[in-house]
Coordinates of C-alpha atoms in Angstrom, one line a residue:
X1 CA 0.0 0.0 0.0
X2 CA 3.0 2.3 0.4
X3 CA 3.8 1.7 -3.2
X4 CA 0.2 2.5 -4.1
X5 CA 0.2 5.7 -2.2
X6 CA 3.6 6.8 -3.7
X7 CA 2.2 6.0 -7.1
X8 CA -1.0 8.0 -6.6
X9 CA 1.1 11.0 -5.4
X10 CA 3.1 11.0 -8.7
X11 CA 0.3 10.1 -11.1
X12 CA -0.7 13.2 -13.2
X13 CA -3.9 11.6 -14.5
X14 CA -7.1 11.9 -12.4
X15 CA -8.7 9.0 -14.3
X16 CA -6.1 6.5 -13.2
X17 CA -5.9 8.0 -9.7
X18 CA -9.7 7.4 -9.4
X19 CA -9.3 3.9 -10.8
X20 CA -6.8 3.1 -8.0
X21 CA -9.0 4.7 -5.4
X22 CA -11.9 2.5 -6.4
X23 CA -9.7 -0.6 -6.0
X24 CA -8.5 0.6 -2.6
X25 CA -12.1 1.4 -1.5
X26 CA -13.3 -2.1 -2.6
X27 CA -10.2 -3.7 -1.0
X28 CA -9.5 -5.5 -4.2
X29 CA -6.1 -6.9 -3.1
X30 CA -5.7 -9.2 -6.1
X31 CA -6.1 -6.4 -8.6
X32 CA -3.7 -4.1 -6.6
X33 CA -1.1 -6.9 -6.4
X34 CA -1.3 -7.6 -10.1
X35 CA -0.8 -4.0 -10.9
X36 CA 2.0 -3.4 -8.4
X37 CA 3.8 -6.7 -8.2
X38 CA 5.9 -5.9 -11.3
X39 CA 6.7 -3.1 -13.7
X40 CA 5.6 -3.4 -17.4
X41 CA 8.8 -4.7 -18.9
X42 CA 10.7 -2.6 -21.4
X43 CA 12.2 -4.8 -24.2
X44 CA 13.3 -4.7 -27.8
X45 CA 9.7 -3.7 -28.9
X46 CA 9.6 -1.0 -26.2
X47 CA 6.5 -1.2 -24.1
X48 CA 3.1 -2.7 -24.8
X49 CA 0.3 -3.5 -22.3
X50 CA -3.2 -2.9 -21.2
X51 CA -4.1 0.7 -20.4
X52 CA -4.8 1.3 -16.7
X53 CA -3.4 2.4 -13.3
X54 CA -0.2 1.2 -11.8
X55 CA 3.3 0.4 -12.9
X56 CA 2.2 -2.9 -14.6
X57 CA -0.1 -1.0 -17.0
X58 CA 0.2 1.6 -19.8
X59 CA -0.6 5.1 -18.4
X60 CA 0.7 8.7 -18.3
X61 CA 3.1 8.1 -15.4
X62 CA 4.6 5.0 -17.0
X63 CA 5.0 7.0 -20.2
X64 CA 6.7 9.9 -18.4
X65 CA 9.1 7.7 -16.6
X66 CA 9.9 5.7 -19.8
X67 CA 10.5 8.9 -21.8
X68 CA 12.8 10.2 -19.1
X69 CA 14.7 6.9 -19.0
X70 CA 15.0 6.9 -22.8
X71 CA 16.2 10.5 -22.9
X72 CA 18.8 10.0 -20.2
X73 CA 20.2 7.0 -22.1
X74 CA 20.3 8.9 -25.4
X75 CA 22.3 11.7 -23.8
X76 CA 24.7 9.2 -22.4
X77 CA 25.1 7.1 -25.6
X78 CA 24.7 9.5 -28.6
X79 CA 26.8 12.4 -29.5
X80 CA 24.7 15.6 -29.9
X81 CA 21.6 13.7 -28.9
X82 CA 19.9 16.8 -27.6
X83 CA 20.4 18.7 -30.9
X84 CA 19.6 15.7 -33.1
X85 CA 16.4 15.2 -31.2
X86 CA 13.7 12.5 -31.1
X87 CA 10.8 12.0 -33.6
X88 CA 7.5 11.2 -31.9
X89 CA 4.3 9.9 -33.7
X90 CA 1.1 8.3 -32.5
X91 CA -1.8 6.2 -33.6
X92 CA -5.5 6.7 -33.3
X93 CA -6.1 5.0 -29.9
X94 CA -7.8 7.1 -27.2
X95 CA -4.7 7.8 -25.1
X96 CA -2.1 7.9 -27.8
X97 CA -2.0 11.7 -28.4
X98 CA -1.8 12.4 -24.6
X99 CA 1.0 9.8 -24.2
X100 CA 2.9 11.3 -27.1
X101 CA 2.6 14.7 -25.6
X102 CA 3.8 13.5 -22.2
X103 CA 6.8 11.8 -23.9
X104 CA 7.6 15.0 -25.7
X105 CA 7.5 17.1 -22.5
X106 CA 9.7 14.7 -20.6
X107 CA 12.3 14.7 -23.4
X108 CA 12.1 18.4 -23.7
X109 CA 12.7 18.8 -20.0
X110 CA 16.1 17.1 -20.6
X111 CA 16.9 19.7 -23.3
X112 CA 16.3 17.2 -26.1
X113 CA 14.7 18.6 -29.3
X114 CA 11.4 16.9 -30.1
X115 CA 9.8 16.5 -33.5
X116 CA 6.1 15.8 -32.7
X117 CA 3.5 14.9 -35.3
X118 CA 0.6 17.3 -35.4
X119 CA -1.8 14.4 -36.0
X120 CA -1.8 10.6 -36.2
X121 CA 1.1 9.0 -38.2
X122 CA 1.6 5.5 -39.6
X123 CA 4.5 3.8 -37.9
X124 CA 6.6 3.4 -41.1
X125 CA 6.4 7.2 -41.6
X126 CA 8.0 7.8 -38.2
X127 CA 10.6 5.1 -38.8
X128 CA 11.5 6.8 -42.2
X129 CA 11.7 10.2 -40.5
X130 CA 14.3 9.1 -37.9
X131 CA 16.9 8.8 -40.6
X132 CA 15.5 11.5 -42.8
X133 CA 15.8 14.1 -40.0
X134 CA 19.0 12.5 -38.7
X135 CA 17.4 12.2 -35.3
X136 CA 18.9 10.3 -32.3
X137 CA 15.8 8.1 -31.9
X138 CA 12.2 7.8 -32.7
X139 CA 9.1 6.9 -30.7
X140 CA 5.7 5.7 -31.9
X141 CA 2.8 5.5 -29.4
X142 CA 0.9 2.5 -30.8
X143 CA -0.3 -0.9 -29.9
X144 CA -0.3 -1.9 -33.6
X145 CA -2.9 -4.6 -34.1
X146 CA -3.6 -5.4 -30.4
X147 CA -7.1 -5.2 -29.0
X148 CA -8.6 -1.8 -27.9
X149 CA -7.6 -2.1 -24.3
X150 CA -3.9 -1.9 -25.2
X151 CA -1.4 0.7 -26.0
X152 CA 2.4 0.8 -26.5
X153 CA 5.6 2.8 -26.7
X154 CA 7.8 1.6 -29.7
X155 CA 11.4 2.9 -29.9
X156 CA 13.6 3.3 -32.9
X157 CA 17.4 3.9 -32.7
X158 CA 19.0 6.6 -34.9
X159 CA 19.6 4.1 -37.7
X160 CA 15.8 4.0 -38.2
X161 CA 15.5 0.4 -37.0
X162 CA 13.9 -1.0 -33.9
X163 CA 16.2 -1.1 -30.9
X164 CA 18.1 -4.3 -30.2
X165 CA 20.4 -5.3 -27.3
X166 CA 22.2 -3.7 -25.5
X167 CA 20.0 -0.6 -26.0
X168 CA 16.9 -2.3 -24.6
X169 CA 18.5 -3.2 -21.3
X170 CA 20.3 0.2 -21.1
X171 CA 17.1 2.1 -21.5
X172 CA 15.3 -0.2 -19.0
X173 CA 17.9 0.5 -16.4
X174 CA 17.4 4.3 -16.8
X175 CA 13.7 3.9 -16.6
X176 CA 14.1 2.2 -13.2
X177 CA 16.1 5.2 -12.0
X178 CA 13.6 7.7 -13.4
X179 CA 10.8 5.9 -11.6
X180 CA 12.4 6.9 -8.3
X181 CA 13.2 10.5 -9.2
X182 CA 11.1 13.7 -9.1
X183 CA 9.2 14.4 -12.3
X184 CA 9.6 17.7 -14.1
X185 CA 6.6 19.9 -13.9
X186 CA 6.4 21.2 -17.4
X187 CA 3.9 21.4 -20.3
X188 CA 4.2 21.4 -24.1
X189 CA 3.6 25.2 -24.2
X190 CA 6.6 25.7 -21.9
X191 CA 9.1 23.7 -24.0
X192 CA 8.1 25.2 -27.3
X193 CA 9.4 28.8 -26.6
X194 CA 12.8 27.2 -25.6
X195 CA 13.2 26.0 -29.2
X196 CA 12.9 22.4 -28.2
X197 CA 9.7 21.5 -30.1
X198 CA 9.0 21.2 -33.9
X199 CA 5.6 20.2 -35.0
X200 CA 5.5 17.9 -38.0
X201 CA 2.6 18.8 -40.4
X202 CA 1.8 18.1 -44.0
X203 CA 5.4 18.4 -45.3
X204 CA 6.4 15.6 -42.9
X205 CA 4.0 13.1 -44.7
X206 CA 4.9 14.5 -48.1
X207 CA 8.6 13.6 -47.5
X208 CA 7.7 10.0 -46.9
X209 CA 5.4 10.1 -50.0
X210 CA 8.2 11.5 -52.2
X211 CA 10.6 8.9 -50.9
X212 CA 8.3 6.0 -51.7
X213 CA 7.5 7.4 -55.1
X214 CA 11.2 7.8 -55.8
X215 CA 12.1 4.2 -54.8
X216 CA 13.5 2.3 -57.8
X217 CA 11.7 -0.8 -56.5
X218 CA 8.3 1.0 -56.6
X219 CA 8.6 2.6 -60.1
X220 CA 7.0 -0.2 -62.2
X221 CA 4.1 1.6 -63.7
X222 CA 3.0 -1.2 -66.1
X223 CA -0.7 -1.2 -66.7
X224 CA -2.1 0.0 -63.4
X225 CA -5.5 0.4 -65.1
X226 CA -5.8 -3.4 -65.2
X227 CA -6.0 -3.8 -61.5
X228 CA -8.8 -2.7 -59.1
X229 CA -8.3 -2.7 -55.3
X230 CA -10.6 -2.8 -52.3
X231 CA -8.7 -1.4 -49.3
X232 CA -9.3 -1.1 -45.5
X233 CA -7.2 0.8 -42.9
X234 CA -9.0 -1.3 -40.3
X235 CA -9.9 1.8 -38.2
X236 CA -6.2 2.7 -38.3
X237 CA -4.0 5.5 -39.6
X238 CA -3.1 4.2 -43.1
X239 CA -6.0 5.3 -45.4
X240 CA -4.8 8.8 -46.5
X241 CA -1.3 7.7 -47.5
X242 CA -2.4 4.3 -48.9
X243 CA -4.9 5.9 -51.2
X244 CA -2.5 8.7 -52.1
X245 CA 0.4 6.3 -52.9
X246 CA -1.8 4.1 -55.0
X247 CA -3.1 7.1 -57.0
X248 CA 0.5 8.3 -57.4
X249 CA 1.3 4.9 -58.9
X250 CA -1.6 5.1 -61.3
X251 CA -4.1 2.9 -59.5
X252 CA -7.3 4.8 -59.9
X253 CA -9.8 2.0 -59.2
X254 CA -9.4 1.9 -55.4
X255 CA -12.4 1.4 -53.1
X256 CA -11.9 2.1 -49.4
X257 CA -14.2 0.5 -46.8
X258 CA -15.9 3.6 -45.5
X259 CA -16.9 2.2 -42.2
X260 CA -13.2 1.3 -41.4
X261 CA -11.4 4.3 -43.0
X262 CA -11.1 6.8 -40.2
X263 CA -8.9 6.2 -37.1
X264 CA -11.0 4.8 -34.2
X265 CA -9.1 3.1 -31.4
X266 CA -12.3 1.3 -30.2
X267 CA -12.3 -0.7 -33.5
X268 CA -16.1 -1.0 -33.6
X269 CA -16.4 -3.3 -36.6
X270 CA -13.7 -5.9 -35.8
X271 CA -13.3 -8.1 -32.7
X272 CA -9.5 -8.1 -33.1
X273 CA -7.9 -5.5 -35.5
X274 CA -5.3 -7.9 -36.9
X275 CA -5.7 -8.9 -40.6
X276 CA -4.6 -12.5 -39.6
X277 CA -7.5 -13.0 -37.3
X278 CA -10.7 -14.7 -38.6
X279 CA -13.3 -12.2 -39.7
X280 CA -11.0 -9.2 -39.7
X281 CA -11.0 -9.1 -43.5
X282 CA -14.7 -9.7 -44.0
X283 CA -15.7 -6.1 -44.8
X284 CA -12.9 -5.5 -47.3
X285 CA -13.6 -8.8 -49.1
X286 CA -17.3 -7.7 -49.2
X287 CA -16.2 -4.4 -50.7
X288 CA -14.0 -6.2 -53.2
X289 CA -17.0 -8.5 -54.3
X290 CA -19.2 -5.4 -54.7
X291 CA -16.8 -4.0 -57.3
X292 CA -15.3 -7.2 -58.7
X293 CA -11.9 -6.0 -57.5
X294 CA -8.7 -7.9 -58.3
X295 CA -7.4 -7.5 -54.8
X296 CA -8.8 -7.0 -51.3
X297 CA -6.0 -5.3 -49.3
X298 CA -5.6 -4.3 -45.7
X299 CA -3.2 -2.5 -43.4
X300 CA -3.2 -3.1 -39.7
X301 CA -4.1 -0.1 -37.5
X302 CA -0.6 1.5 -37.5
X303 CA 0.0 0.5 -41.2
X304 CA 3.2 -1.4 -40.7
X305 CA 1.6 -4.7 -41.8
X306 CA 0.0 -5.7 -45.1
X307 CA -2.5 -8.4 -45.9
X308 CA -4.2 -9.4 -49.2
X309 CA -6.9 -11.6 -50.5
X310 CA -6.8 -12.3 -54.2
X311 CA -9.8 -13.0 -56.5
X312 CA -10.0 -16.5 -57.9
X313 CA -11.3 -17.7 -61.2
X314 CA -14.6 -18.5 -59.5
X315 CA -14.9 -14.9 -58.3
X316 CA -14.3 -15.6 -54.7
X317 CA -11.4 -14.2 -52.6
X318 CA -8.7 -16.2 -51.0
X319 CA -6.3 -14.9 -48.4
X320 CA -2.6 -15.3 -49.1
X321 CA -0.4 -16.3 -46.1
X322 CA 2.4 -14.0 -45.0
X323 CA 4.8 -16.5 -46.5
X324 CA 3.1 -16.5 -49.9
X325 CA 3.1 -12.7 -50.1
X326 CA 6.8 -12.7 -49.0
X327 CA 7.8 -15.2 -51.6
X328 CA 5.8 -13.3 -54.3
X329 CA 7.4 -10.0 -53.5
X330 CA 10.9 -11.5 -53.1
X331 CA 10.6 -13.2 -56.5
X332 CA 9.2 -10.1 -58.1
X333 CA 11.8 -7.7 -56.7
X334 CA 14.7 -10.0 -57.7
X335 CA 13.4 -9.6 -61.3
X336 CA 13.8 -5.8 -60.9
X337 CA 17.5 -5.9 -60.1
X338 CA 20.6 -7.8 -61.1
X339 CA 20.1 -10.7 -58.7
X340 CA 23.7 -11.4 -57.8
X341 CA 23.9 -7.8 -56.8
X342 CA 21.0 -8.1 -54.3
X343 CA 20.5 -9.0 -50.6
X344 CA 17.3 -10.5 -49.3
X345 CA 16.4 -12.1 -46.0
X346 CA 13.8 -13.5 -43.7
X347 CA 13.5 -15.1 -40.2
X348 CA 14.0 -18.6 -38.9
X349 CA 10.3 -19.3 -38.6
X350 CA 9.4 -18.0 -42.0
X351 CA 9.2 -20.2 -45.1
X352 CA 12.5 -21.5 -46.6
X353 CA 11.2 -20.8 -50.1
X354 CA 12.7 -17.3 -50.3
X355 CA 16.1 -18.8 -49.7
X356 CA 15.5 -21.3 -52.5
X357 CA 14.4 -18.5 -54.9
X358 CA 17.4 -16.3 -54.0
X359 CA 19.9 -19.1 -54.4
X360 CA 18.5 -20.1 -57.8
X361 CA 19.4 -16.6 -59.2
X362 CA 22.6 -16.2 -57.1
X363 CA 21.2 -13.5 -54.9
X364 CA 22.7 -13.2 -51.4
X365 CA 20.3 -14.5 -48.7
X366 CA 20.4 -14.0 -44.9
X367 CA 18.4 -15.4 -42.0
X368 CA 17.7 -13.9 -38.6
X369 CA 16.0 -14.6 -35.3
X370 CA 12.2 -13.8 -35.2
X371 CA 11.4 -10.1 -35.3
X372 CA 11.8 -7.3 -37.7
X373 CA 14.3 -5.6 -35.4
X374 CA 16.7 -8.4 -36.4
X375 CA 15.9 -8.4 -40.1
X376 CA 16.7 -4.7 -40.6
X377 CA 19.7 -4.4 -38.2
X378 CA 21.3 -7.5 -39.7
X379 CA 20.6 -6.2 -43.3
X380 CA 22.4 -3.0 -42.5
X381 CA 25.4 -5.0 -41.4
X382 CA 25.4 -7.4 -44.4
X383 CA 24.7 -5.0 -47.3
X384 CA 27.6 -3.7 -49.3
X385 CA 27.8 -1.3 -52.3
X386 CA 28.1 -4.4 -54.5
X387 CA 25.1 -6.2 -52.8
X388 CA 22.6 -3.6 -51.6
X389 CA 19.6 -4.6 -49.6
X390 CA 16.4 -5.2 -51.6
X391 CA 13.8 -7.0 -49.5
X392 CA 13.0 -8.8 -46.2
X393 CA 9.9 -10.2 -44.7
X394 CA 8.5 -12.2 -41.7
X395 CA 5.6 -14.5 -41.9
X396 CA 3.5 -12.3 -39.6
X397 CA 2.6 -10.0 -42.5
X398 CA 5.7 -7.8 -42.2
X399 CA 7.6 -6.6 -45.3
X400 CA 10.1 -4.0 -46.2
X401 CA 11.0 -3.0 -49.8
X402 CA 14.3 -1.4 -50.3
X403 CA 15.9 1.0 -47.8
X404 CA 13.3 3.8 -47.6
X405 CA 12.1 2.4 -44.3
X406 CA 14.3 0.2 -42.1
X407 CA 11.3 -1.5 -40.6
X408 CA 8.2 -3.3 -41.8
X409 CA 6.1 -1.0 -44.0
X410 CA 2.6 -2.0 -45.0
X411 CA 2.2 1.1 -47.3
X412 CA 5.1 0.4 -49.6
X413 CA 4.3 -3.3 -49.5
X414 CA 0.8 -2.4 -50.7
X415 CA 2.1 -0.5 -53.7
X416 CA 4.7 -3.2 -54.6
X417 CA 2.0 -5.9 -54.5
X418 CA -0.3 -3.8 -56.7
X419 CA 2.5 -3.2 -59.2
X420 CA 3.4 -6.9 -59.2
X421 CA -0.3 -7.8 -59.9
X422 CA -0.5 -5.2 -62.7
X423 CA 2.6 -6.5 -64.4
X424 CA 1.2 -10.0 -64.4
X425 CA -2.2 -8.7 -65.7
X426 CA -0.4 -6.9 -68.6
X427 CA 1.0 -10.3 -69.6
X428 CA -2.4 -12.0 -69.3
X429 CA -1.5 -13.7 -66.0
X430 CA -2.7 -13.6 -62.4
X431 CA -1.2 -13.8 -59.0
X432 CA -2.3 -17.5 -58.8
X433 CA -0.5 -18.2 -62.1
X434 CA 2.7 -16.8 -60.6
X435 CA 2.3 -18.8 -57.4
X436 CA 1.9 -22.0 -59.4
X437 CA 4.9 -21.2 -61.5
X438 CA 7.1 -20.7 -58.5
X439 CA 5.8 -23.9 -56.9
X440 CA 6.5 -25.8 -60.1
X441 CA 10.1 -24.5 -60.2
X442 CA 11.0 -24.9 -56.5
X443 CA 8.3 -27.1 -54.8
X444 CA 5.2 -26.2 -52.9
X445 CA 6.1 -25.0 -49.4
X446 CA 3.4 -25.1 -46.8
X447 CA 3.9 -23.6 -43.4
X448 CA 1.8 -23.7 -40.1
X449 CA 2.2 -22.7 -36.5
X450 CA 0.8 -24.3 -33.3
X451 CA 1.2 -23.5 -29.7
X452 CA 1.2 -26.5 -27.4
X453 CA 0.3 -26.3 -23.7
X454 CA 2.3 -28.6 -21.6
X455 CA 1.6 -30.0 -18.2
X456 CA 2.2 -27.5 -15.3
X457 CA 5.2 -28.5 -13.3
X458 CA 6.8 -30.4 -16.2
X459 CA 10.6 -29.9 -16.6
X460 CA 11.6 -27.2 -19.2
X461 CA 10.9 -28.8 -22.6
X462 CA 14.0 -27.3 -24.2
X463 CA 16.2 -29.0 -21.7
X464 CA 14.4 -32.3 -22.2
X465 CA 14.7 -32.1 -26.0
X466 CA 18.5 -31.3 -25.7
X467 CA 19.0 -34.2 -23.2
X468 CA 17.2 -36.6 -25.4
X469 CA 17.5 -35.3 -29.0
X470 CA 14.9 -37.0 -31.3
X471 CA 16.4 -39.0 -34.2
X472 CA 13.0 -39.1 -35.9
X473 CA 9.9 -36.8 -35.9
X474 CA 6.6 -38.2 -37.3
X475 CA 8.5 -41.1 -38.9
X476 CA 10.9 -38.8 -40.7
X477 CA 14.6 -38.9 -39.9
X478 CA 16.2 -35.8 -38.4
X479 CA 19.2 -35.1 -40.7
X480 CA 20.3 -31.9 -38.9
X481 CA 19.5 -30.0 -35.7
X482 CA 20.2 -26.3 -35.3
X483 CA 20.4 -25.4 -31.6
X484 CA 20.4 -21.6 -31.3
X485 CA 20.9 -21.8 -27.5
X486 CA 24.4 -23.4 -28.0
X487 CA 24.9 -21.8 -31.5
X488 CA 25.6 -25.3 -32.9
X489 CA 24.4 -27.0 -36.0
X490 CA 24.7 -30.8 -35.7
X491 CA 24.1 -33.2 -38.5
X492 CA 23.1 -36.9 -38.3
X493 CA 26.8 -38.0 -38.4
X494 CA 27.6 -35.7 -35.5
X495 CA 29.5 -33.1 -37.5
X496 CA 29.2 -29.7 -35.7
X497 CA 29.2 -26.2 -37.2
X498 CA 28.8 -22.8 -35.5
X499 CA 25.7 -20.8 -36.1
X500 CA 26.2 -17.1 -36.6
X501 CA 23.0 -15.9 -34.8
X502 CA 22.5 -14.4 -31.3
X503 CA 21.9 -17.1 -28.7
X504 CA 18.2 -17.9 -28.3
X505 CA 16.2 -20.9 -26.8
X506 CA 15.2 -22.3 -30.2
X507 CA 15.6 -25.7 -31.8
X508 CA 15.3 -26.3 -35.5
X509 CA 14.9 -29.9 -36.8
X510 CA 15.6 -30.5 -40.5
X511 CA 14.0 -33.8 -41.7
X512 CA 14.9 -36.2 -44.5
X513 CA 11.9 -35.2 -46.7
X514 CA 12.9 -31.5 -46.6
X515 CA 10.3 -30.8 -43.8
X516 CA 11.3 -28.6 -40.9
X517 CA 10.1 -28.2 -37.3
X518 CA 11.0 -25.2 -35.2
X519 CA 10.3 -25.2 -31.5
X520 CA 10.5 -22.2 -29.2
X521 CA 10.1 -23.1 -25.6
X522 CA 8.6 -20.5 -23.3
X523 CA 10.8 -19.5 -20.4
X524 CA 7.8 -18.5 -18.2
X525 CA 5.2 -21.1 -18.6
X526 CA 4.8 -24.7 -19.8
X527 CA 4.1 -23.8 -23.4
X528 CA 5.8 -24.4 -26.7
X529 CA 5.5 -22.5 -30.0
X530 CA 6.0 -24.8 -32.9
X531 CA 6.5 -23.8 -36.5
X532 CA 6.1 -26.5 -39.2
X533 CA 7.1 -26.6 -42.9
X534 CA 6.5 -29.3 -45.5
X535 CA 7.7 -29.3 -49.1
X536 CA 6.0 -31.2 -51.9
X537 CA 7.7 -31.5 -55.3
X538 CA 5.6 -30.4 -58.2
X539 CA 6.3 -31.5 -61.7
X540 CA 4.9 -29.9 -64.9
X541 CA 2.4 -32.7 -65.1
X542 CA 1.1 -32.3 -61.6
X543 CA -2.2 -30.6 -60.7
X544 CA -1.7 -27.8 -58.2
X545 CA -4.9 -28.8 -56.3
X546 CA -3.6 -32.4 -55.9
X547 CA -0.1 -31.2 -54.8
X548 CA -1.7 -28.8 -52.3
X549 CA -3.9 -31.7 -50.9
X550 CA -0.8 -33.9 -50.5
X551 CA 1.0 -31.1 -48.7
X552 CA -1.9 -30.5 -46.4
X553 CA -2.1 -34.2 -45.5
X554 CA 1.6 -34.3 -44.9
X555 CA 1.3 -31.2 -42.7
X556 CA -1.6 -32.6 -40.7
X557 CA 0.4 -35.8 -40.1
X558 CA 3.5 -34.0 -39.1
X559 CA 1.7 -31.7 -36.6
X560 CA -0.4 -34.5 -35.1
X561 CA 2.5 -36.9 -34.5
X562 CA 4.9 -34.2 -33.3
X563 CA 2.5 -32.8 -30.8
X564 CA 1.7 -36.3 -29.5
X565 CA 5.4 -37.0 -29.1
X566 CA 5.9 -33.9 -27.0
X567 CA 2.8 -34.4 -24.8
X568 CA 3.5 -38.1 -24.4

């Protein structure tokens, strides 16, 4: 209760103070303990959590302390951090503008220049602007595609990519110190006369627009009139720029879902504002059917992810998986460059097909741990003047095209996919034709994910798997095991190689039929995330439908038997 009293004395928000007072008055000890037993953890994605009172929630006080910690760390680590400043943008959730303002005031109190957007901003626009303005860092107040109860505080380093170690722990340590220190008593109107505040208006968005339109990877203006597009911003912040960029590229048959076009952090028409969730794409697919559109496209609420359903010959719409979009964009972009002068990459849990495509044309390929922070930071390390970075993706609908934005960007991915589709249409082909052609050349790659709940109290599954490594999985021989915790690659004969990836509690099993199983044990609960891949060869005489059916049967068998072996 001392912690509660101290918190209430520091909290600037009457709403969360009243919320705490109600919990105290009702003697709700469980709720108070849950909110005060820990602090919302700051990690490589910054902060994300449910909005509410207490240190284990997203609220104005947590934001203020986080911003002070970030600012202090920047002053310690970055030359001229105060003058370089920090870019701050925010999404359309109810608290986001206030949280962004609080962050700006705290940074300004440290003498750090702040570039604050005048209105909502897509996450990729802020990421772009960090480098464009040569800022020390960037912040986006967003919970991306999380449910309405959530908000977040996403941090970019001065290179325009999401922070990675050691910056995450360095910032977290400074946040802990800030949480014990007096808070500056300032307002936005007080830091502006000091020359510490620049408001970013229309020109800010125009700079991103110009950069996308100038990208050599987004300059294919073949027959845009052959493609029509239904689009939804999913109550997020992407509509204005999405429609503008498509129009700039010549796509004039664009139909936005009116009910989902404007920012609304309550997300009234979707249960879960994530395009991957069942039902989230229903309204844009209905819009596409009404116009007979070629594509039904979506961005998530902060516009850093992209999803698409493609019209079939029967006039229905079928969603592409993140891996299918990634393989299509990777294949397409490698035709826009000299392949052996290109660098492309993806993550360990995404499909292996991009690697196969890249190697077939002598492009350089890299693989990283899960998360876009790794994809872009590693891409910066690996690219050279002779092999510039072209494309990276992760299976969770994240794509980046070229170096305009060093993070996933659902807006430029939308333009690239529309241009890919138009080029195919100009040649009398469809997206489905291209998918089939890629499968015929490289094999049909099918990917799936399952989370497995294990018995409470059972020993850590990762340790068990390492102590008793499987020689077969679902009747298929294990020909190689990649253990990212020990950074070792061990083949069936016992030959060991070193893996050049940061240590992570991940095991990857490569099977004798080219299938793959990736397991990521949870360190906090008896749970396992499993990623499966099966590969079916497809000759010129094979029917795609039959090969797809064989792959799905193989996948079902692999998942069923692997899960049974773990739970047995």
